[in-house]
Short mmCIF file of C-alpha atoms in Angstrom, two decimals:
data_model
loop_
_atom_site.label_atom_id
_atom_site.label_comp_id
_atom_site.label_asym_id
_atom_site.label_seq_id
_atom_site.Cartn_x
_atom_site.Cartn_y
_atom_site.Cartn_z
CA MET A 1 63.59 -118.28 66.83
CA THR A 2 66.20 -117.87 70.01
CA THR A 3 68.22 -120.65 70.09
CA THR A 4 68.55 -121.97 74.03
CA PRO A 5 72.57 -122.90 74.13
CA LYS A 6 73.86 -125.84 75.34
CA PHE A 7 77.14 -124.28 77.97
CA GLN A 8 77.41 -121.46 79.25
CA TYR A 9 80.58 -119.21 80.15
CA LYS A 10 81.16 -119.05 84.01
CA CYS A 11 84.11 -115.86 84.88
CA ASN A 12 86.96 -118.54 86.61
CA ASP A 13 87.74 -115.06 88.95
CA CYS A 14 84.33 -113.23 89.72
CA GLY A 15 81.57 -115.65 88.80
CA ALA A 16 80.02 -113.87 86.63
CA THR A 17 78.49 -115.84 83.40
CA TYR A 18 77.58 -115.23 80.40
CA ASN A 19 76.14 -116.40 77.00
CA PRO A 20 78.23 -117.88 74.61
CA LEU A 21 75.81 -117.77 71.78
CA GLU A 22 78.24 -114.04 70.44
CA ILE A 23 81.95 -114.83 70.79
CA GLN A 24 83.27 -114.45 74.17
CA TYR A 25 87.74 -114.33 75.41
CA MET A 26 88.00 -113.57 79.04
CA CYS A 27 85.10 -112.12 81.13
CA PRO A 28 84.79 -107.81 80.35
CA GLU A 29 84.30 -106.38 83.85
CA CYS A 30 88.05 -108.41 85.44
CA ASN A 31 89.97 -107.94 82.48
CA LYS A 32 89.45 -104.13 82.70
CA LYS A 33 91.33 -104.62 85.74
CA ASN A 34 93.90 -106.90 84.76
CA THR A 35 97.62 -105.47 85.19
CA ALA A 36 101.27 -105.54 83.17
CA ASN A 37 103.35 -108.28 85.01
CA GLN A 38 100.59 -109.64 86.45
CA PRO A 39 98.57 -112.98 85.22
CA PRO A 40 95.38 -112.32 83.69
CA LYS A 41 92.14 -112.49 85.50
CA GLY A 42 89.16 -112.89 83.84
CA VAL A 43 89.98 -116.34 81.89
CA LEU A 44 86.43 -117.93 81.54
CA LYS A 45 85.32 -122.10 81.98
CA THR A 46 82.71 -123.25 80.16
CA ILE A 47 79.62 -125.04 82.48
CA TYR A 48 77.42 -127.46 80.55
CA ASP A 49 73.96 -128.95 81.80
CA TYR A 50 75.47 -131.73 84.11
CA GLU A 51 72.19 -132.58 84.95
CA SER A 52 70.16 -133.38 81.77
CA ILE A 53 73.38 -135.12 80.77
CA LYS A 54 73.60 -137.64 83.31
CA GLN A 55 71.09 -139.32 81.96
CA GLN A 56 73.78 -140.73 79.42
CA THR A 57 76.41 -143.41 79.96
CA PHE A 58 79.58 -142.70 79.21
CA ASP A 59 79.46 -144.99 75.85
CA SER A 60 76.42 -142.95 74.75
CA LEU A 61 78.36 -140.08 75.08
CA LYS A 62 81.22 -141.20 73.32
CA SER A 63 79.32 -142.79 70.84
CA ARG A 64 78.00 -139.24 69.70
CA GLY A 65 81.46 -137.98 69.67
CA PHE A 66 81.09 -136.07 73.40
CA LEU A 67 79.46 -133.29 71.67
CA ASP A 68 76.76 -132.92 74.69
CA LEU A 69 80.48 -132.03 76.30
CA LEU A 70 81.96 -129.66 73.39
CA PRO A 71 81.03 -126.24 72.29
CA ILE A 72 80.97 -127.22 68.85
CA LYS A 73 77.46 -128.45 67.28
CA ASN A 74 78.42 -130.76 64.85
CA SER A 75 81.95 -133.71 64.96
CA GLU A 76 81.50 -132.74 60.88
CA SER A 77 83.01 -129.50 61.62
CA LEU A 78 85.84 -131.10 63.46
CA PRO A 79 89.18 -131.68 60.44
CA ASN A 80 89.03 -134.93 58.97
CA LEU A 81 92.56 -136.31 60.96
CA ALA A 82 93.23 -138.57 63.63
CA ILE A 83 93.12 -136.40 66.88
CA GLY A 84 93.03 -137.95 70.24
CA GLN A 85 93.29 -141.81 70.93
CA THR A 86 96.75 -141.28 71.09
CA PRO A 87 97.96 -144.65 72.88
CA LEU A 88 98.80 -145.81 76.38
CA TYR A 89 102.18 -147.50 77.00
CA THR A 90 103.18 -149.02 80.19
CA LEU A 91 106.44 -148.76 81.61
CA ASP A 92 107.36 -152.36 83.43
CA LYS A 93 111.10 -150.97 84.81
CA ILE A 94 112.95 -148.15 84.21
CA ASP A 95 116.92 -149.00 83.54
CA ASN A 96 115.50 -152.43 84.46
CA GLU A 97 114.60 -151.22 87.93
CA GLU A 98 111.13 -152.66 89.02
CA THR A 99 108.89 -150.01 89.75
CA GLU A 100 106.73 -149.09 92.40
CA GLY A 101 103.03 -148.98 91.47
CA THR A 102 102.54 -149.19 87.32
CA ILE A 103 103.47 -145.74 85.10
CA LEU A 104 101.51 -145.39 82.01
CA ILE A 105 102.91 -143.32 79.27
CA LYS A 106 99.92 -141.29 77.33
CA ASP A 107 101.73 -140.30 74.04
CA ASP A 108 100.24 -137.25 72.61
CA ALA A 109 102.79 -136.74 70.12
CA GLN A 110 101.04 -139.33 67.79
CA ASN A 111 98.62 -136.37 67.13
CA PRO A 112 99.21 -135.05 63.63
CA THR A 113 100.89 -132.51 63.96
CA PHE A 114 103.04 -134.03 67.00
CA SER A 115 101.30 -132.47 69.90
CA TYR A 116 98.83 -131.92 72.24
CA LYS A 117 98.17 -128.76 70.73
CA ASP A 118 96.18 -130.87 68.58
CA ARG A 119 93.43 -131.14 70.72
CA ALA A 120 92.71 -127.71 71.56
CA SER A 121 93.23 -126.55 68.07
CA ALA A 122 90.60 -128.49 66.68
CA ILE A 123 88.11 -127.41 68.59
CA VAL A 124 88.89 -124.06 67.38
CA SER A 125 89.16 -124.46 64.21
CA ALA A 126 85.48 -126.01 64.31
CA TYR A 127 83.83 -123.25 66.05
CA ALA A 128 85.33 -120.94 64.05
CA LYS A 129 83.71 -123.00 60.78
CA GLU A 130 80.34 -122.81 62.33
CA GLN A 131 80.68 -119.40 62.69
CA GLU A 132 82.10 -118.51 58.63
CA ILE A 133 84.98 -117.73 60.06
CA ASN A 134 88.00 -118.24 58.23
CA THR A 135 90.90 -116.37 59.57
CA ILE A 136 92.37 -117.79 62.68
CA VAL A 137 95.23 -116.12 64.92
CA THR A 138 97.83 -117.46 68.14
CA ALA A 139 100.80 -116.35 69.27
CA SER A 140 103.12 -119.46 70.04
CA THR A 141 106.40 -120.60 70.70
CA GLY A 142 106.03 -123.46 68.29
CA ASN A 143 104.40 -125.75 69.19
CA ALA A 144 100.28 -123.98 69.63
CA GLY A 145 101.61 -122.23 65.71
CA SER A 146 102.64 -125.56 64.24
CA SER A 147 99.19 -127.06 65.63
CA LEU A 148 96.68 -124.62 64.19
CA ALA A 149 98.81 -124.32 61.02
CA GLY A 150 98.40 -127.98 60.48
CA ILE A 151 94.41 -128.02 61.37
CA CYS A 152 94.20 -124.66 59.19
CA ALA A 153 95.87 -126.91 56.32
CA ALA A 154 93.11 -129.19 56.87
CA GLN A 155 90.21 -127.08 57.28
CA GLY A 156 90.93 -124.37 54.80
CA GLN A 157 91.32 -121.97 56.79
CA GLN A 158 93.78 -119.55 57.29
CA GLY A 159 96.04 -120.18 60.45
CA ILE A 160 98.37 -116.12 60.72
CA ILE A 161 101.06 -117.37 64.02
CA MET A 162 102.61 -114.48 65.22
CA VAL A 163 106.08 -116.93 67.30
CA PRO A 164 109.29 -115.08 69.20
CA ALA A 165 112.46 -115.30 66.63
CA SER A 166 114.03 -117.40 69.14
CA ALA A 167 111.06 -120.53 68.64
CA PRO A 168 112.94 -123.97 67.62
CA VAL A 169 113.24 -124.44 63.57
CA ALA A 170 111.93 -127.44 63.58
CA LYS A 171 108.44 -125.60 65.06
CA LEU A 172 108.32 -122.48 62.10
CA THR A 173 109.04 -125.42 59.48
CA GLN A 174 106.53 -126.88 60.43
CA ILE A 175 104.07 -123.52 60.85
CA LEU A 176 105.60 -122.37 56.78
CA MET A 177 104.89 -126.40 55.60
CA TYR A 178 101.07 -126.19 56.54
CA GLY A 179 100.74 -122.92 54.02
CA ALA A 180 100.20 -120.82 57.35
CA THR A 181 101.23 -116.91 57.58
CA LEU A 182 104.27 -116.74 59.78
CA ILE A 183 105.22 -114.01 61.88
CA PRO A 184 108.35 -113.68 63.74
CA VAL A 185 108.13 -111.41 67.15
CA ASP A 186 111.61 -109.86 67.83
CA GLY A 187 110.78 -109.96 71.51
CA THR A 188 109.03 -112.91 73.92
CA TYR A 189 106.55 -115.05 73.87
CA ASP A 190 104.07 -112.19 76.18
CA ASP A 191 105.07 -109.51 73.24
CA ALA A 192 103.66 -111.65 70.36
CA PHE A 193 100.56 -112.84 72.28
CA ASP A 194 99.77 -108.87 73.20
CA LEU A 195 100.33 -107.90 69.62
CA SER A 196 98.46 -110.69 68.53
CA ILE A 197 95.37 -109.78 70.69
CA LYS A 198 96.29 -106.26 69.65
CA ALA A 199 95.66 -107.78 66.01
CA THR A 200 92.16 -109.67 67.36
CA GLU A 201 90.45 -106.50 67.60
CA GLU A 202 92.27 -104.25 65.25
CA LEU A 203 91.34 -106.71 62.32
CA GLY A 204 88.83 -108.74 63.79
CA TRP A 205 90.92 -112.07 63.36
CA TYR A 206 89.38 -115.15 65.66
CA ASN A 207 91.68 -115.86 68.56
CA ARG A 208 92.94 -118.96 69.17
CA ASN A 209 95.60 -118.09 71.88
CA THR A 210 95.50 -120.59 74.69
CA GLY A 211 94.15 -118.64 78.15
CA PHE A 212 92.34 -116.56 76.11
CA ASN A 213 90.19 -118.34 74.50
CA PRO A 214 87.78 -120.29 76.76
CA LEU A 215 87.49 -123.15 74.02
CA THR A 216 91.78 -124.18 73.63
CA ILE A 217 90.72 -125.87 77.70
CA GLU A 218 87.35 -127.30 76.43
CA GLY A 219 89.59 -129.28 73.73
CA LYS A 220 92.69 -129.88 75.37
CA LYS A 221 89.89 -131.96 78.10
CA THR A 222 89.43 -134.69 76.26
CA VAL A 223 92.12 -136.46 77.35
CA ALA A 224 90.85 -137.11 80.33
CA PHE A 225 88.03 -139.07 78.51
CA GLU A 226 90.64 -141.27 76.77
CA LEU A 227 92.49 -141.65 79.79
CA TYR A 228 88.80 -142.49 82.07
CA GLU A 229 87.74 -145.20 78.95
CA GLN A 230 91.26 -146.60 78.40
CA MET A 231 91.94 -146.89 81.98
CA GLY A 232 89.10 -149.53 82.40
CA TYR A 233 86.52 -146.55 83.25
CA GLN A 234 88.51 -145.49 85.87
CA ALA A 235 90.82 -142.78 86.82
CA PRO A 236 94.44 -142.69 87.85
CA ASP A 237 95.79 -142.58 90.49
CA ARG A 238 98.01 -139.41 89.58
CA ILE A 239 98.88 -137.80 86.97
CA PHE A 240 102.15 -136.05 85.63
CA VAL A 241 101.91 -132.93 83.28
CA PRO A 242 104.47 -130.36 82.07
CA VAL A 243 102.75 -126.71 82.85
CA GLY A 244 103.86 -123.14 81.03
CA ASP A 245 100.82 -121.29 80.63
CA GLY A 246 98.79 -123.33 82.94
CA VAL A 247 96.03 -124.50 79.85
CA ILE A 248 97.48 -128.43 79.63
CA ILE A 249 96.99 -129.01 83.82
CA SER A 250 93.73 -127.29 83.78
CA GLY A 251 92.13 -129.20 80.75
CA VAL A 252 93.04 -132.00 81.84
CA TYR A 253 91.17 -131.47 85.39
CA LYS A 254 88.30 -129.96 83.57
CA GLY A 255 87.85 -133.56 81.60
CA PHE A 256 87.73 -135.16 84.72
CA GLU A 257 85.79 -132.38 86.48
CA ASP A 258 83.11 -132.86 83.98
CA LEU A 259 83.25 -136.96 84.63
CA LEU A 260 83.08 -136.40 88.10
CA LYS A 261 79.66 -134.34 88.07
CA LEU A 262 78.27 -137.28 85.88
CA GLY A 263 79.49 -138.99 88.55
CA LEU A 264 81.26 -141.41 86.04
CA ILE A 265 84.92 -140.91 88.52
CA GLU A 266 84.06 -140.37 92.87
CA LYS A 267 87.40 -138.60 92.89
CA MET A 268 90.19 -136.33 91.46
CA PRO A 269 93.09 -137.87 90.33
CA THR A 270 96.19 -136.15 92.18
CA ILE A 271 97.52 -134.18 89.28
CA VAL A 272 101.26 -132.94 89.49
CA ALA A 273 102.06 -129.54 87.90
CA VAL A 274 105.64 -130.22 87.18
CA GLN A 275 108.02 -127.61 85.42
CA SER A 276 111.38 -126.06 85.17
CA THR A 277 113.61 -124.85 87.99
CA GLY A 278 114.22 -121.88 85.26
CA SER A 279 110.47 -121.18 84.20
CA ASP A 280 108.42 -121.91 87.65
CA ASN A 281 106.57 -119.44 87.31
CA ILE A 282 103.36 -121.48 88.32
CA ALA A 283 104.69 -123.50 91.42
CA ARG A 284 106.34 -120.91 92.93
CA ASN A 285 103.57 -118.92 93.29
CA LEU A 286 101.19 -121.32 94.12
CA SER A 287 101.24 -120.71 97.82
CA ASN A 288 101.37 -116.42 97.77
CA SER A 289 99.59 -114.27 98.37
CA GLU A 290 100.39 -111.73 95.53
CA PHE A 291 102.61 -113.53 92.22
CA VAL A 292 106.20 -112.45 91.80
CA VAL A 293 107.11 -112.60 87.83
CA LYS A 294 110.93 -114.61 87.43
CA GLN A 295 112.09 -114.36 84.04
CA SER A 296 111.71 -117.73 82.04
CA ASN A 297 115.09 -119.18 81.10
CA THR A 298 115.14 -123.45 80.15
CA ILE A 299 115.68 -125.54 77.77
CA ALA A 300 111.93 -126.52 77.54
CA ASP A 301 110.94 -123.20 75.22
CA SER A 302 107.27 -124.70 75.22
CA ILE A 303 107.55 -124.43 79.09
CA SER A 304 109.04 -120.92 79.42
CA VAL A 305 106.42 -118.16 80.26
CA ASP A 306 107.11 -115.19 82.79
CA ILE A 307 103.71 -114.24 82.39
CA PRO A 308 101.47 -117.51 83.19
CA ARG A 309 98.72 -116.80 81.25
CA ASN A 310 96.03 -119.30 82.89
CA TYR A 311 97.81 -119.00 86.19
CA HIS A 312 94.39 -118.61 87.74
CA MET A 313 92.54 -120.80 87.10
CA ALA A 314 95.43 -123.54 87.27
CA LYS A 315 96.14 -122.05 90.59
CA ASN A 316 92.00 -122.44 91.36
CA PHE A 317 91.70 -126.07 90.22
CA ILE A 318 95.10 -127.02 91.89
CA THR A 319 94.43 -125.88 95.29
CA SER A 320 90.70 -127.14 95.42
CA TYR A 321 91.12 -130.39 93.83
CA ASN A 322 94.60 -131.23 96.31
CA GLY A 323 97.15 -131.09 93.78
CA GLU A 324 101.14 -130.43 93.94
CA ALA A 325 103.67 -128.92 91.92
CA ILE A 326 106.88 -129.54 91.15
CA ALA A 327 110.08 -127.88 89.91
CA ILE A 328 113.21 -129.58 88.62
CA GLU A 329 116.09 -128.44 87.05
CA ASP A 330 116.97 -128.78 83.38
CA ASN A 331 119.81 -130.84 83.70
CA GLU A 332 116.89 -133.69 84.82
CA ILE A 333 114.72 -132.49 82.13
CA LEU A 334 117.22 -134.03 79.49
CA GLU A 335 117.81 -136.55 81.50
CA ALA A 336 114.62 -137.64 81.66
CA SER A 337 113.91 -137.32 77.88
CA TYR A 338 116.95 -139.88 77.83
CA LYS A 339 116.03 -142.44 80.10
CA LEU A 340 112.56 -142.32 78.62
CA SER A 341 113.69 -142.73 74.91
CA LYS A 342 116.10 -145.58 76.00
CA ASN A 343 113.70 -147.12 77.89
CA THR A 344 110.05 -147.07 76.05
CA GLY A 345 111.48 -145.88 72.40
CA VAL A 346 109.35 -142.91 73.09
CA PHE A 347 111.02 -139.15 72.48
CA ALA A 348 109.86 -136.81 73.71
CA GLU A 349 110.53 -132.94 73.32
CA PRO A 350 112.47 -131.58 76.67
CA ALA A 351 109.27 -129.73 77.81
CA ALA A 352 107.08 -133.03 77.48
CA ALA A 353 109.37 -134.77 79.09
CA ALA A 354 109.58 -132.74 82.09
CA ALA A 355 106.27 -134.82 82.94
CA PHE A 356 108.52 -137.81 83.09
CA GLY A 357 111.49 -135.76 85.03
CA GLY A 358 108.41 -135.15 87.59
CA LEU A 359 107.84 -138.82 88.02
CA LEU A 360 111.33 -139.66 88.12
CA HIS A 361 111.71 -136.95 90.98
CA TYR A 362 108.89 -138.89 92.93
CA LYS A 363 109.88 -142.21 91.82
CA LYS A 364 113.49 -140.82 93.57
CA HIS A 365 112.06 -139.99 96.71
CA SER A 366 109.96 -143.02 97.23
CA LYS A 367 106.49 -141.24 96.76
CA LEU A 368 105.04 -143.90 94.35
CA ASP A 369 102.35 -145.67 96.24
CA LYS A 370 102.63 -149.56 95.46
CA GLY A 371 100.58 -150.77 93.56
CA SER A 372 99.39 -146.54 92.02
CA LYS A 373 99.23 -145.48 88.78
CA ASN A 374 100.73 -143.33 88.00
CA VAL A 375 100.15 -141.75 84.21
CA VAL A 376 102.70 -139.19 82.14
CA LEU A 377 101.58 -136.48 79.77
CA LEU A 378 103.95 -136.46 76.77
CA THR A 379 102.60 -133.66 75.25
CA GLY A 380 104.75 -132.97 72.20
CA SER A 381 107.83 -134.99 69.44
CA GLY A 382 111.52 -134.66 70.39
CA LEU A 383 112.09 -134.17 66.78
CA LYS A 384 110.61 -130.89 67.05
CA ASP A 385 113.48 -129.72 68.78
CA LEU A 386 116.81 -131.53 67.92
CA LYS A 387 118.92 -129.12 69.54
CA ALA A 388 117.84 -128.96 72.92
CA VAL A 389 119.32 -132.57 73.37
CA GLN A 390 122.66 -132.43 71.29
CA LYS A 391 125.33 -132.38 74.59
CA MET A 392 122.76 -135.96 75.94
CA ILE A 393 124.42 -137.41 73.27
CA GLN A 394 127.73 -138.14 70.43
CA ILE A 395 128.02 -138.73 67.20
CA PRO A 396 130.66 -141.46 66.50
CA ALA A 397 133.42 -141.11 64.30
CA PRO A 398 133.00 -142.74 61.01
CA ILE A 399 134.76 -146.01 60.52
CA MET A 400 136.55 -147.90 57.31
CA PRO A 401 134.17 -150.22 56.59
CA ASN A 402 136.01 -152.83 56.65
CA ILE A 403 135.52 -156.07 60.21
CA ASP A 404 138.54 -156.01 61.57
CA ASN A 405 137.75 -151.97 62.33
CA LEU A 406 134.62 -152.89 63.15
CA LYS A 407 135.88 -155.34 65.94
CA LYS A 408 137.80 -152.52 67.51
CA ILE A 409 134.78 -150.35 68.49
CA TYR A 410 131.84 -152.97 68.90
CA HIS A 411 132.20 -155.76 71.91
CA ASP A 412 129.02 -157.78 72.28
#
């Protein structure tokens, strides 16, 4: 008996389609032509039978765990953790100043490992479970690794995490506490990425890498379904997304594209890719015919990428749907992290705070339309990288515990 798959893979670059009944990573034909120091072509997009799915309402799709729009067979394959359904906060004022338009903060640091990456890891892990695969490898600057490690712990799977040795200690600690195998690499994220691919080829481990495994985008797209519901069954006008490899923004686009193809929304929201000027290899190249790499140097380690692995898909989404891209300075990112914490009580790591920095940049230049609804996607907790924000704060010297000393330093 032949099983008919509910979806197919389509190459973002050449358009070739592939049957998903076997594990598939990149388009084999495009992958043959890839060269060093250039973003790879051949990332696969997951396409569903949207015409038949149209017969269902959004609520009926949700009641089935969106299985009709996900590359897994059973929701019971997912980890027994509270992944997704993260809060959406409204921010009325910034430093007591009224804001133009509505500002909404989507706090994905509320996921189990305090990162947006749990959405992708959950789908990859569930797929591996259904395929009876027990060992999953990934390369990471920290968040994807700690996410996979935590999800594997919940699923009884073995996680192999390869990281550049410079990754933040807090993220490495998470990986080890979850019981995964940590392999620090004396090199860059790209070096760790290449080693993990070689391990997949020679050791047979299932690979979670973003910009390589198409299922990561399918996990990350679920935030679009949540935003649609949380905003009263409509899309926001604008979404600010931190960008490194280009996978998160592609996931956000893919989720809203699914809703667009199902006729649930009429137009794509304006999605703003926010990068650091120290790692702007997507924003800087969007208008270039040839990709020019610049070595990354930014405090926002999670979006510090020299060769964006999902550059071509991200560029295609941004240009096709009239998206926008900006790069802001590291000091703007740190300032955004502080303002976000002070005004909302939400503490985000620098990479996540970059999205809020993008919003502040738009606000400063009067680009937030009155009456518009603007979402800031926060992708990771500030506790992930405490070292990065140390220059923003000064811990007071201790005082002797008497009221006179207290009065000297505190005046109501």
